[in-house]
Short mmCIF file of C-alpha atoms and ligand atoms in Angstrom, two decimals:
data_model
loop_
_atom_site.label_atom_id
_atom_site.label_comp_id
_atom_site.label_asym_id
_atom_site.label_seq_id
_atom_site.Cartn_x
_atom_site.Cartn_y
_atom_site.Cartn_z
CA UNK D 1 9.14 15.24 -30.92
CA UNK D 2 7.77 11.77 -31.29
CA UNK D 3 9.03 9.12 -28.91
CA UNK D 4 11.13 6.42 -30.49
CA UNK D 5 13.04 3.73 -28.64
CA UNK D 6 16.05 1.70 -29.68
CA UNK D 7 16.08 -1.76 -28.13
CA UNK D 8 19.70 -2.65 -27.41
CA UNK D 9 19.11 -6.36 -27.08
CA UNK D 10 17.98 -9.54 -28.81
CA UNK D 11 15.82 -12.61 -28.14
CA UNK D 12 12.72 -12.79 -26.03
CA UNK D 13 13.43 -9.61 -24.07
CA UNK D 14 13.72 -7.54 -27.25
CA UNK D 15 10.34 -8.91 -28.32
CA UNK D 16 8.91 -8.22 -24.84
CA UNK D 17 10.06 -4.56 -25.01
CA UNK D 18 8.77 -4.05 -28.57
CA UNK D 19 5.31 -5.23 -27.46
CA UNK D 20 5.27 -2.76 -24.58
CA UNK D 21 6.30 0.10 -26.91
CA UNK D 22 3.61 -0.80 -29.42
CA UNK D 23 0.98 -0.76 -26.69
CA UNK D 24 2.21 2.66 -25.67
CA UNK D 25 2.22 3.91 -29.26
CA UNK D 26 5.99 4.35 -29.34
CA UNK D 27 8.05 3.59 -32.44
CA UNK D 28 10.77 0.95 -32.14
CA UNK D 29 14.15 0.29 -33.65
CA UNK D 30 15.73 -3.16 -33.38
CA UNK D 31 19.43 -3.76 -33.59
CA UNK D 32 20.83 -7.12 -34.71
CA UNK D 33 24.06 -8.94 -35.40
CA UNK D 34 24.87 -10.72 -38.61
CA UNK D 35 23.79 -13.99 -36.95
CA UNK D 36 20.39 -12.55 -36.02
CA UNK D 37 19.10 -11.35 -39.36
CA UNK D 38 16.18 -13.80 -39.24
CA UNK D 39 15.45 -13.19 -35.57
CA UNK D 40 11.89 -12.35 -34.46
CA UNK D 41 12.70 -8.97 -32.87
CA UNK D 42 14.03 -7.80 -36.26
CA UNK D 43 10.72 -8.70 -37.90
CA UNK D 44 8.54 -7.12 -35.20
CA UNK D 45 10.21 -3.73 -34.79
CA UNK D 46 9.28 -0.76 -36.96
CA UNK D 47 12.90 -0.46 -38.12
CA UNK D 48 15.94 -2.65 -37.80
CA UNK D 49 19.64 -1.97 -38.13
CA UNK D 50 22.55 -4.43 -38.40
CA UNK D 51 25.19 -3.39 -35.89
CA UNK D 52 28.00 -5.87 -36.56
CA UNK D 53 29.31 -9.42 -36.47
CA UNK D 54 27.88 -12.49 -34.82
CA UNK D 55 30.04 -12.30 -31.73
CA UNK D 56 28.52 -10.11 -28.99
CA UNK D 57 31.74 -8.06 -28.81
CA UNK D 58 31.30 -7.05 -32.40
CA UNK D 59 27.59 -6.15 -32.10
CA UNK D 60 25.45 -6.17 -28.95
CA UNK D 61 28.41 -5.15 -26.77
CA UNK D 62 29.79 -2.66 -29.27
CA UNK D 63 28.87 0.61 -27.61
CA UNK D 64 29.70 2.85 -30.57
CA UNK D 65 27.65 0.76 -32.98
CA UNK D 66 24.64 0.72 -30.69
CA UNK D 67 24.79 4.41 -30.08
CA UNK D 68 25.31 5.30 -33.76
CA UNK D 69 22.23 3.19 -34.59
CA UNK D 70 20.19 5.15 -32.06
CA UNK D 71 21.37 8.54 -33.32
CA UNK D 72 21.05 7.75 -37.04
CA UNK D 73 17.46 6.51 -36.61
CA UNK D 74 16.43 9.49 -34.47
CA UNK D 75 15.66 7.55 -31.28
CA UNK D 76 15.20 9.62 -28.11
CA UNK D 77 15.52 6.63 -25.73
CA UNK D 78 17.31 3.29 -25.39
CA UNK D 79 15.92 0.27 -23.57
CA UNK D 80 18.79 -2.07 -22.64
CA UNK D 81 16.87 -5.23 -21.68
CA UNK D 82 19.07 -7.52 -19.47
CA UNK D 83 22.64 -8.74 -19.94
CA UNK D 84 24.80 -7.11 -22.69
CA UNK D 85 25.14 -3.34 -22.02
CA UNK D 86 22.27 -3.08 -19.51
CA UNK D 87 24.53 -2.62 -16.48
CA UNK D 88 27.47 -0.99 -18.19
CA UNK D 89 28.07 2.43 -16.55
CA UNK D 90 30.43 3.58 -19.30
CA UNK D 91 27.81 2.91 -21.98
CA UNK D 92 25.10 4.62 -19.97
CA UNK D 93 27.29 7.68 -19.54
CA UNK D 94 27.79 7.83 -23.32
CA UNK D 95 24.02 7.65 -23.80
CA UNK D 96 23.51 10.46 -21.29
CA UNK D 97 26.09 12.65 -23.05
CA UNK D 98 24.20 12.23 -26.35
CA UNK D 99 21.02 13.50 -24.65
CA UNK D 100 19.30 10.20 -25.19
CA UNK D 101 17.15 8.82 -22.36
CA UNK D 102 18.49 5.57 -20.91
CA UNK D 103 15.56 3.52 -19.62
CA UNK D 104 17.12 2.62 -16.30
CA UNK D 105 19.04 4.35 -13.52
CA UNK D 106 21.83 6.90 -14.06
CA UNK D 107 25.38 5.92 -14.97
CA UNK D 108 26.48 7.09 -11.51
CA UNK D 109 23.99 4.82 -9.76
CA UNK D 110 25.05 1.88 -11.88
CA UNK D 111 28.73 2.50 -11.23
CA UNK D 112 28.06 2.53 -7.45
CA UNK D 113 25.57 -0.25 -6.91
CA UNK D 114 26.14 -2.34 -10.05
CA UNK D 115 29.62 -3.21 -8.90
CA UNK D 116 29.03 -6.12 -6.53
CA UNK D 117 31.87 -5.37 -4.07
CA UNK D 118 30.91 -1.71 -3.83
CA UNK D 119 27.20 -2.69 -3.44
CA UNK D 120 28.10 -4.67 -0.33
CA UNK D 121 29.74 -1.59 1.21
CA UNK D 122 26.70 0.57 0.42
CA UNK D 123 24.32 -2.00 1.89
CA UNK D 124 26.41 -2.33 5.04
CA UNK D 125 26.60 1.47 5.44
CA UNK D 126 22.80 1.58 5.29
CA UNK D 127 22.22 -1.10 7.89
CA UNK D 128 21.17 -3.78 5.41
CA UNK D 129 22.71 -7.13 6.45
CA UNK D 130 25.31 -8.60 4.09
CA UNK D 131 27.10 -11.95 4.02
CA UNK D 132 30.27 -11.91 6.08
CA UNK D 133 33.26 -11.44 3.81
CA UNK D 134 35.98 -9.16 2.46
CA UNK D 135 35.76 -5.36 2.70
CA UNK D 136 35.66 -4.70 -1.03
CA UNK D 137 37.91 -6.21 -3.59
CA UNK D 138 40.65 -8.65 -2.57
CA UNK D 139 44.00 -7.29 -3.82
CA UNK D 140 45.77 -10.61 -4.31
CA UNK D 141 45.58 -14.31 -3.59
CA UNK D 142 47.66 -14.06 -0.35
CA UNK D 143 45.37 -11.39 1.11
CA UNK D 144 42.38 -13.52 0.04
CA UNK D 145 43.79 -16.51 1.81
CA UNK D 146 44.02 -14.53 5.09
CA UNK D 147 40.42 -13.39 4.78
CA UNK D 148 39.22 -16.91 4.00
CA UNK D 149 41.05 -18.28 7.07
CA UNK D 150 39.45 -15.61 9.19
CA UNK D 151 35.85 -16.17 8.10
CA UNK D 152 36.29 -19.97 7.85
CA UNK D 153 35.61 -22.42 5.00
CA UNK D 154 33.74 -22.93 2.81
CA UNK D 155 33.94 -19.50 1.19
CA UNK D 156 32.79 -18.13 -2.14
CA UNK D 157 35.00 -16.16 -4.46
CA UNK D 158 32.97 -13.88 -6.65
CA UNK D 159 33.74 -11.61 -9.60
CA UNK D 160 32.87 -8.04 -8.72
CA UNK D 161 31.53 -7.44 -12.27
CA UNK D 162 29.99 -10.91 -12.53
CA UNK D 163 26.50 -11.93 -13.58
CA UNK D 164 24.53 -14.89 -14.92
CA UNK D 165 26.13 -17.19 -12.34
CA UNK D 166 29.58 -16.94 -13.93
CA UNK D 167 32.78 -15.97 -12.14
CA UNK D 168 31.76 -17.68 -8.90
CA UNK D 169 33.71 -20.46 -7.16
CA UNK D 170 33.26 -22.27 -3.91
CA UNK D 171 36.47 -22.99 -1.99
CA UNK D 172 36.62 -25.51 0.83
CA UNK D 173 40.21 -25.40 2.07
CA UNK D 174 43.55 -23.49 2.10
CA UNK D 175 44.93 -26.03 -0.34
CA UNK D 176 42.28 -25.23 -2.93
CA UNK D 177 42.42 -21.51 -2.43
CA UNK D 178 45.37 -20.27 -4.51
CA UNK D 179 44.44 -22.34 -7.60
CA UNK D 180 40.77 -21.31 -7.34
CA UNK D 181 41.78 -17.63 -7.07
CA UNK D 182 43.85 -17.77 -10.28
CA UNK D 183 41.17 -19.68 -12.18
CA UNK D 184 38.28 -17.46 -11.03
CA UNK D 185 40.09 -14.18 -11.72
CA UNK D 186 41.03 -15.43 -15.20
CA UNK D 187 37.36 -16.38 -15.79
CA UNK D 188 36.23 -12.97 -14.53
CA UNK D 189 38.75 -11.28 -16.82
CA UNK D 190 37.61 -13.18 -19.95
CA UNK D 191 33.89 -13.01 -19.21
CA UNK D 192 33.59 -9.49 -17.82
CA UNK D 193 36.87 -7.69 -18.74
CA UNK D 194 37.48 -7.16 -15.00
CA UNK D 195 39.41 -9.66 -12.89
CA UNK D 196 38.54 -8.20 -9.45
CA UNK D 197 37.22 -10.69 -6.93
CA UNK D 198 35.69 -10.43 -3.51
CA UNK D 199 35.02 -13.12 -0.88
CA UNK D 200 31.91 -14.16 1.01
CA UNK D 201 31.20 -16.86 3.51
CA UNK D 202 29.39 -19.71 1.80
CA UNK D 203 25.89 -19.85 3.17
CA UNK D 204 24.76 -23.49 3.48
CA UNK D 205 21.42 -24.50 1.90
CA UNK D 206 20.18 -20.99 1.23
CA UNK D 207 17.10 -19.77 -0.60
CA UNK D 208 17.56 -17.01 -3.15
CA UNK D 209 14.91 -14.42 -2.45
CA UNK D 210 14.84 -11.16 -4.40
CA UNK D 211 12.72 -8.06 -4.17
CA UNK D 212 11.42 -6.19 -7.23
CA UNK D 213 11.73 -2.42 -6.80
CA UNK D 214 10.19 0.35 -8.87
CA UNK D 215 11.11 3.97 -8.33
CA UNK D 216 10.48 7.32 -10.09
CA UNK D 217 12.27 10.69 -10.30
CA UNK D 218 9.97 12.16 -7.62
CA UNK D 219 11.41 9.90 -4.93
CA UNK D 220 8.55 7.42 -4.89
CA UNK D 221 9.92 3.94 -4.22
CA UNK D 222 7.80 0.83 -3.93
CA UNK D 223 8.51 -2.88 -3.89
CA UNK D 224 6.46 -5.47 -5.79
CA UNK D 225 7.11 -8.30 -3.34
CA UNK D 226 9.55 -11.17 -3.74
CA UNK D 227 10.55 -13.82 -6.21
CA UNK D 228 11.97 -17.13 -5.00
CA UNK D 229 14.73 -18.13 -7.41
CA UNK D 230 16.32 -20.94 -5.45
CA UNK D 231 15.93 -23.47 -8.26
CA UNK D 232 19.27 -22.87 -9.95
CA UNK D 233 21.72 -24.69 -12.16
CA UNK D 234 25.30 -23.57 -11.61
CA UNK D 235 24.27 -20.43 -9.69
CA UNK D 236 21.95 -19.42 -12.50
CA UNK D 237 18.19 -19.43 -12.09
CA UNK D 238 16.11 -22.05 -13.87
CA UNK D 239 12.69 -21.87 -12.16
CA UNK D 240 11.28 -18.87 -10.31
CA UNK D 241 8.11 -18.48 -8.29
CA UNK D 242 6.19 -15.88 -6.34
CA UNK D 243 5.13 -15.64 -3.57
CA UNK D 244 7.97 -17.63 -1.95
CA UNK D 245 6.80 -20.77 -0.14
CA UNK D 246 9.19 -20.01 2.73
CA UNK D 247 8.31 -16.42 3.58
CA UNK D 248 5.79 -15.52 6.24
CA UNK D 249 4.20 -12.04 6.34
CA UNK D 250 6.72 -10.76 8.88
CA UNK D 251 9.82 -11.81 6.94
CA UNK D 252 8.26 -10.62 3.67
CA UNK D 253 7.73 -7.18 5.21
CA UNK D 254 11.24 -7.07 6.70
CA UNK D 255 13.06 -7.97 3.46
CA UNK D 256 10.76 -5.65 1.44
CA UNK D 257 11.48 -2.77 3.83
CA UNK D 258 15.26 -3.41 3.64
CA UNK D 259 15.14 -3.30 -0.14
CA UNK D 260 13.11 -0.06 -0.23
CA UNK D 261 15.42 1.51 2.35
CA UNK D 262 18.47 0.68 0.24
CA UNK D 263 16.84 1.97 -2.99
CA UNK D 264 15.92 5.23 -1.24
CA UNK D 265 19.45 5.64 0.18
CA UNK D 266 20.95 5.56 -3.29
CA UNK D 267 18.16 7.67 -4.89
CA UNK D 268 17.40 4.78 -7.18
CA UNK D 269 15.21 5.39 -10.25
CA UNK D 270 13.46 2.86 -12.52
CA UNK D 271 13.16 -0.92 -12.14
CA UNK D 272 15.72 -2.78 -10.08
CA UNK D 273 16.08 -5.95 -8.04
CA UNK D 274 17.72 -6.48 -4.66
CA UNK D 275 18.91 -10.06 -4.30
CA UNK D 276 19.14 -11.74 -0.90
CA UNK D 277 20.08 -15.13 0.46
CA UNK D 278 17.92 -16.48 3.28
CA UNK D 279 19.48 -19.16 5.46
CA UNK D 280 17.52 -22.07 7.00
CA UNK D 281 17.07 -20.04 10.22
CA UNK D 282 15.41 -17.20 8.37
CA UNK D 283 18.35 -14.74 8.52
CA UNK D 284 18.60 -12.77 5.31
CA UNK D 285 21.66 -11.21 3.67
CA UNK D 286 21.86 -8.81 0.72
CA UNK D 287 24.10 -10.24 -2.10
CA UNK D 288 23.68 -7.87 -5.05
CA UNK D 289 21.45 -5.46 -6.95
CA UNK D 290 20.54 -5.83 -10.60
CA UNK D 291 19.97 -2.35 -12.01
CA UNK D 292 17.71 -3.52 -14.91
CA UNK D 293 14.68 -5.52 -15.78
CA UNK D 294 15.23 -9.18 -14.89
CA UNK D 295 14.53 -12.36 -16.80
CA UNK D 296 11.94 -13.52 -14.30
CA UNK D 297 9.99 -10.21 -14.15
CA UNK D 298 6.82 -11.78 -15.64
CA UNK D 299 5.89 -13.72 -12.49
CA UNK D 300 5.72 -10.44 -10.60
CA UNK D 301 3.57 -9.00 -13.34
CA UNK D 302 1.19 -11.91 -13.09
CA UNK D 303 0.59 -11.62 -9.32
CA UNK D 304 0.47 -7.78 -9.17
CA UNK D 305 -1.15 -6.95 -12.52
CA UNK D 306 1.58 -4.35 -13.17
CA UNK D 307 3.26 -4.21 -16.59
CA UNK D 308 6.82 -3.62 -15.43
CA UNK D 309 8.27 -2.86 -18.85
CA UNK D 310 5.57 -0.28 -19.68
CA UNK D 311 6.17 1.26 -16.22
CA UNK D 312 9.92 1.34 -16.89
CA UNK D 313 9.38 3.22 -20.14
CA UNK D 314 6.92 5.74 -18.57
CA UNK D 315 9.30 6.40 -15.72
CA UNK D 316 12.15 6.68 -18.20
CA UNK D 317 10.27 9.47 -19.95
CA UNK D 318 9.84 11.30 -16.61
CA UNK D 319 6.36 10.14 -15.54
CA UNK D 320 5.51 9.36 -11.92
CA UNK D 321 4.82 5.74 -10.85
CA UNK D 322 1.22 4.87 -11.63
CA UNK D 323 0.70 3.13 -8.26
CA UNK D 324 1.61 3.42 -4.60
CA UNK D 325 2.69 0.68 -2.19
CA UNK D 326 -0.84 0.34 -0.74
CA UNK D 327 -2.29 -0.31 -4.26
CA UNK D 328 -0.23 -3.49 -4.57
CA UNK D 329 -1.44 -6.90 -3.47
CA UNK D 330 -0.33 -10.47 -4.08
CA UNK D 331 -2.95 -12.14 -6.26
CA UNK D 332 -2.51 -15.92 -6.53
CA UNK D 333 0.68 -17.71 -7.45
CA UNK D 334 2.97 -17.57 -10.50
CA UNK D 335 5.79 -19.85 -11.67
CA UNK D 336 8.23 -19.42 -14.51
CA UNK D 337 10.24 -22.18 -16.17
CA UNK D 338 13.21 -21.03 -18.25
CA UNK D 339 13.21 -23.12 -21.39
CA UNK D 340 16.77 -23.59 -22.60
CA UNK D 341 18.27 -25.21 -25.71
CA UNK D 342 20.52 -27.49 -23.66
CA UNK D 343 21.21 -31.03 -22.60
CA UNK D 344 20.14 -31.04 -18.97
CA UNK D 345 21.63 -34.42 -18.23
CA UNK D 346 24.88 -33.83 -20.08
CA UNK D 347 26.26 -30.93 -18.05
CA UNK D 348 23.72 -28.49 -19.45
CA UNK D 349 25.68 -28.10 -22.69
CA UNK D 350 23.98 -25.76 -25.14
CA UNK D 351 22.27 -27.37 -28.16
CA UNK D 352 21.86 -24.74 -30.82
CA UNK D 353 20.46 -25.69 -34.21
CA UNK D 354 17.39 -25.48 -36.43
CA UNK D 355 13.93 -25.77 -34.91
CA UNK D 356 11.88 -27.82 -37.36
CA UNK D 357 8.49 -27.62 -35.67
CA UNK D 358 6.82 -26.06 -32.64
CA UNK D 359 3.58 -26.43 -30.72
CA UNK D 360 3.02 -23.69 -28.19
CA UNK D 361 1.01 -24.31 -24.99
CA UNK D 362 -1.83 -22.00 -24.06
CA UNK D 363 -5.03 -21.54 -22.12
CA UNK D 364 -6.11 -19.57 -19.09
CA UNK D 365 -3.20 -18.33 -17.00
CA UNK D 366 -0.50 -19.56 -19.42
CA UNK D 367 2.01 -17.02 -20.81
CA UNK D 368 4.86 -17.65 -23.20
CA UNK D 369 7.55 -15.03 -23.75
CA UNK D 370 9.71 -16.21 -26.62
CA UNK D 371 11.40 -15.34 -29.88
CA UNK D 372 11.40 -18.79 -31.48
CA UNK D 373 9.25 -19.91 -34.42
CA UNK D 374 9.14 -22.97 -36.70
CA UNK D 375 12.19 -22.94 -39.00
CA UNK D 376 14.17 -20.59 -36.68
CA UNK D 377 17.83 -21.49 -36.38
CA UNK D 378 19.23 -20.86 -32.87
CA UNK D 379 22.67 -19.33 -33.30
CA UNK D 380 25.45 -20.70 -31.12
CA UNK D 381 26.78 -17.31 -30.06
CA UNK D 382 24.38 -16.27 -27.32
CA UNK D 383 22.53 -17.42 -24.20
CA UNK D 384 20.78 -20.79 -24.47
CA UNK D 385 17.44 -19.53 -23.17
CA UNK D 386 14.81 -19.79 -25.90
CA UNK D 387 11.55 -19.21 -24.04
CA UNK D 388 10.01 -18.44 -20.69
CA UNK D 389 6.90 -20.37 -19.79
CA UNK D 390 4.89 -18.62 -17.09
CA UNK D 391 1.72 -19.80 -15.37
CA UNK D 392 -0.61 -17.98 -12.97
CA UNK D 393 -3.24 -19.67 -10.80
CA UNK D 394 -5.06 -19.02 -7.52
CA UNK D 395 -2.81 -21.35 -5.47
CA UNK D 396 0.68 -22.81 -5.67
CA UNK D 397 -0.55 -26.35 -6.27
CA UNK D 398 -2.84 -25.23 -9.06
CA UNK D 399 0.05 -23.31 -10.60
CA UNK D 400 2.25 -26.46 -10.50
CA UNK D 401 -0.51 -28.51 -12.14
CA UNK D 402 -0.96 -25.86 -14.83
CA UNK D 403 2.73 -25.82 -15.46
CA UNK D 404 2.81 -29.60 -15.90
CA UNK D 405 0.08 -29.45 -18.54
CA UNK D 406 1.71 -26.53 -20.31
CA UNK D 407 5.10 -28.31 -20.40
CA UNK D 408 3.41 -31.46 -21.70
CA UNK D 409 1.85 -29.51 -24.54
CA UNK D 410 5.01 -27.57 -25.44
CA UNK D 411 6.72 -29.26 -28.38
CA UNK D 412 10.00 -28.07 -29.87
CA UNK D 413 11.36 -30.36 -32.57
CA UNK D 414 14.83 -30.41 -34.09
CA UNK D 415 16.88 -29.57 -31.01
CA UNK D 416 17.27 -30.73 -27.42
CA UNK D 417 15.57 -28.62 -24.75
CA UNK D 418 15.08 -28.87 -21.00
CA UNK D 419 11.27 -29.08 -21.30
CA UNK D 420 11.17 -32.73 -20.09
CA UNK D 421 13.62 -31.93 -17.29
CA UNK D 422 11.38 -29.08 -16.08
CA UNK D 423 8.45 -31.55 -16.24
CA UNK D 424 10.33 -33.93 -13.97
CA UNK D 425 11.00 -31.19 -11.41
CA UNK D 426 7.29 -30.25 -11.42
CA UNK D 427 6.65 -33.78 -10.14
CA UNK D 428 9.40 -33.87 -7.53
CA UNK D 429 7.91 -34.31 -3.99
CA UNK D 430 10.29 -31.80 -2.38
CA UNK D 431 9.53 -29.17 -5.00
CA UNK D 432 5.84 -29.77 -4.57
CA UNK D 433 6.22 -29.22 -0.82
CA UNK D 434 8.18 -26.08 -1.52
CA UNK D 435 11.21 -27.58 0.26
CA UNK D 436 14.23 -26.85 -1.90
CA UNK D 437 17.36 -24.74 -1.77
CA UNK D 438 19.94 -23.54 -4.27
CA UNK D 439 21.65 -26.98 -4.24
CA UNK D 440 18.53 -28.85 -5.37
CA UNK D 441 19.40 -29.30 -9.06
CA UNK D 442 22.95 -30.52 -8.42
CA UNK D 443 21.54 -33.18 -6.03
CA UNK D 444 18.68 -33.98 -8.41
CA UNK D 445 21.06 -34.62 -11.33
CA UNK D 446 23.23 -36.95 -9.23
CA UNK D 447 20.08 -38.93 -8.35
CA UNK D 448 18.77 -39.17 -11.91
CA UNK D 449 22.23 -40.21 -13.15
CA UNK D 450 22.36 -42.98 -10.55
CA UNK D 451 18.90 -44.17 -11.60
CA UNK D 452 19.92 -44.18 -15.26
CA UNK D 453 22.96 -46.32 -14.45
CA UNK D 454 20.86 -49.00 -12.70
P1 ADP N 1 18.54 -12.43 -13.96
O1 ADP N 1 19.68 -11.78 -13.25
O2 ADP N 1 17.74 -11.49 -14.85
O3 ADP N 1 17.69 -13.20 -13.09
P2 ADP N 1 20.52 -14.06 -15.31
O4 ADP N 1 21.42 -14.00 -14.13
O5 ADP N 1 20.29 -15.37 -15.93
O6 ADP N 1 19.09 -13.47 -14.96
O7 ADP N 1 21.05 -13.02 -16.37
C1 ADP N 1 20.30 -12.71 -17.54
C2 ADP N 1 21.22 -12.61 -18.75
O8 ADP N 1 22.12 -11.59 -18.58
C3 ADP N 1 22.00 -13.83 -19.06
O9 ADP N 1 22.11 -13.91 -20.46
C4 ADP N 1 23.33 -13.54 -18.44
O10 ADP N 1 24.35 -14.28 -19.09
C5 ADP N 1 23.42 -12.08 -18.65
N1 ADP N 1 24.19 -11.35 -17.66
C6 ADP N 1 23.75 -11.06 -16.39
N2 ADP N 1 24.68 -10.31 -15.75
C7 ADP N 1 25.68 -10.12 -16.61
C8 ADP N 1 26.96 -9.40 -16.53
N3 ADP N 1 27.36 -8.75 -15.43
N4 ADP N 1 27.72 -9.40 -17.62
C9 ADP N 1 27.35 -10.06 -18.77
N5 ADP N 1 26.19 -10.73 -18.88
C10 ADP N 1 25.38 -10.75 -17.84
P1 ADP N 2 25.23 -13.29 -10.25
O1 ADP N 2 25.71 -11.87 -10.37
O2 ADP N 2 25.95 -14.21 -11.14
O3 ADP N 2 23.74 -13.37 -10.31
P2 ADP N 2 25.00 -13.61 -7.37
O4 ADP N 2 25.89 -12.90 -6.42
O5 ADP N 2 23.64 -13.08 -7.51
O6 ADP N 2 25.71 -13.72 -8.79
O7 ADP N 2 24.93 -15.16 -6.95
C1 ADP N 2 24.33 -16.10 -7.78
C2 ADP N 2 23.95 -17.34 -6.99
O8 ADP N 2 25.11 -17.94 -6.40
C3 ADP N 2 23.04 -17.06 -5.80
O9 ADP N 2 21.69 -17.02 -6.16
C4 ADP N 2 23.33 -18.28 -4.91
O10 ADP N 2 22.70 -19.41 -5.36
C5 ADP N 2 24.85 -18.45 -5.13
N1 ADP N 2 25.57 -17.69 -4.12
C6 ADP N 2 26.08 -16.44 -4.24
N2 ADP N 2 26.70 -16.06 -3.11
C7 ADP N 2 26.59 -17.06 -2.24
C8 ADP N 2 27.03 -17.26 -0.87
N3 ADP N 2 27.74 -16.35 -0.21
N4 ADP N 2 26.69 -18.44 -0.28
C9 ADP N 2 26.02 -19.41 -0.93
N5 ADP N 2 25.57 -19.29 -2.21
C10 ADP N 2 25.85 -18.10 -2.87
MG1 MG N 3 22.42 -12.52 -9.05
#
């Protein structure tokens, strides 16, 4: 039987997966919503099937539609990309029952470690440090209040099924607690269909450091070093770099070992990422695992030379990992800027619309993962990310300089983007020194606003 993969996603990641399949000589089927008929992934795949209405619920999140599309086109595997159904254990179980290969871990693994409250318990049981907080889900607001008092303010309330920075609130006092609890569980319910919340102590000025894991069915588990994703807007990443400017060899080895240990403990298979917070003293705490390919995976590819998506597919089809831990080395420095259709200085509101013209940057060490093209109309229904600009250079400073040039030469007409905003950050003295934490962008915006008022 010939291999054929359905890509259950849209946008740049669908394009990324199609490219990997083509290089491997595997046929591809794209799925699309009524709003995505003119999307690039539809044009690039060998076949394309419309799976429903514009809203995600009617199409990309419609499990029966996606599965029917895979069956009717004779696909023997599904690549989920990120977001949408990629971490949905119920969907993965349906895929497994149809004898279709899910390119990712098993539904059981996703159910256990994909749920953030349960992941904390698993990490703790395996001796991986977690942030002080509730034991699992908080039953009600009163119970939450008790836990918050015990660990001390500020605390974070987090949706157990959350992702993309949504369903997270910081609470600074008893007075704020009850309201915040109601609001956050409602947000969790509407965004993720699950209102369960858990509580963590708020770590002050942390860095977000995550470890890329790759594992096969033979029990081989390796890590591909870290990514520093501390540059965030509203708890969602905006710039990522590797290696992290704050890790020394010892800390890098320790966090990497903790991630591998946890992956082995849960018999993890395929690509995954363990996310940690590192406090200013260098203590690290596991916060969650993403059981899928991540948005920022290209920077790891640039410094290791490993094509993570091709490796995911090969492992999905039962192959062993093509490398061992000792084959992997950090080569140079890579940075990614997420290019979003948004108004960075107006609360990051999305700015969908028609792109009239584009000039793409290029040159040595410049990579652009995107689905946009001149004349493309960005639909208002999905994520605002329209491109990922990635640079790779021998040193961090050279990478920053390369990113500045690439941003300068990246023109998108017709809509607002955060290209200029990213350009500003690439010139910020603290960023250049590598001295920033997850609160950087919030402080930066307050500063720029004040300057604009003067
Ligand atoms: P990453 O985790 O890959 O670094 P993001 O957190 O930005 O990147 O998530 C990538 C995409 O997946 C975004 O579109 C985000 O909205 C979506 N996403 C992530 N987790 C979830 C989830 N649990 N439920 C729904 N969407 C999610
Ligand atoms: P998501 O599933 O949305 O990616 P995460 O649990 O990974 O949620 O958290 C997203 C971001 O929120 C982190 O990278 C960090 O910036 C912030 N954050 C999460 N938990 C804490 C915490 N306990 N203390 C401080 N910041 C936190
Ligand atoms: Mg996260």
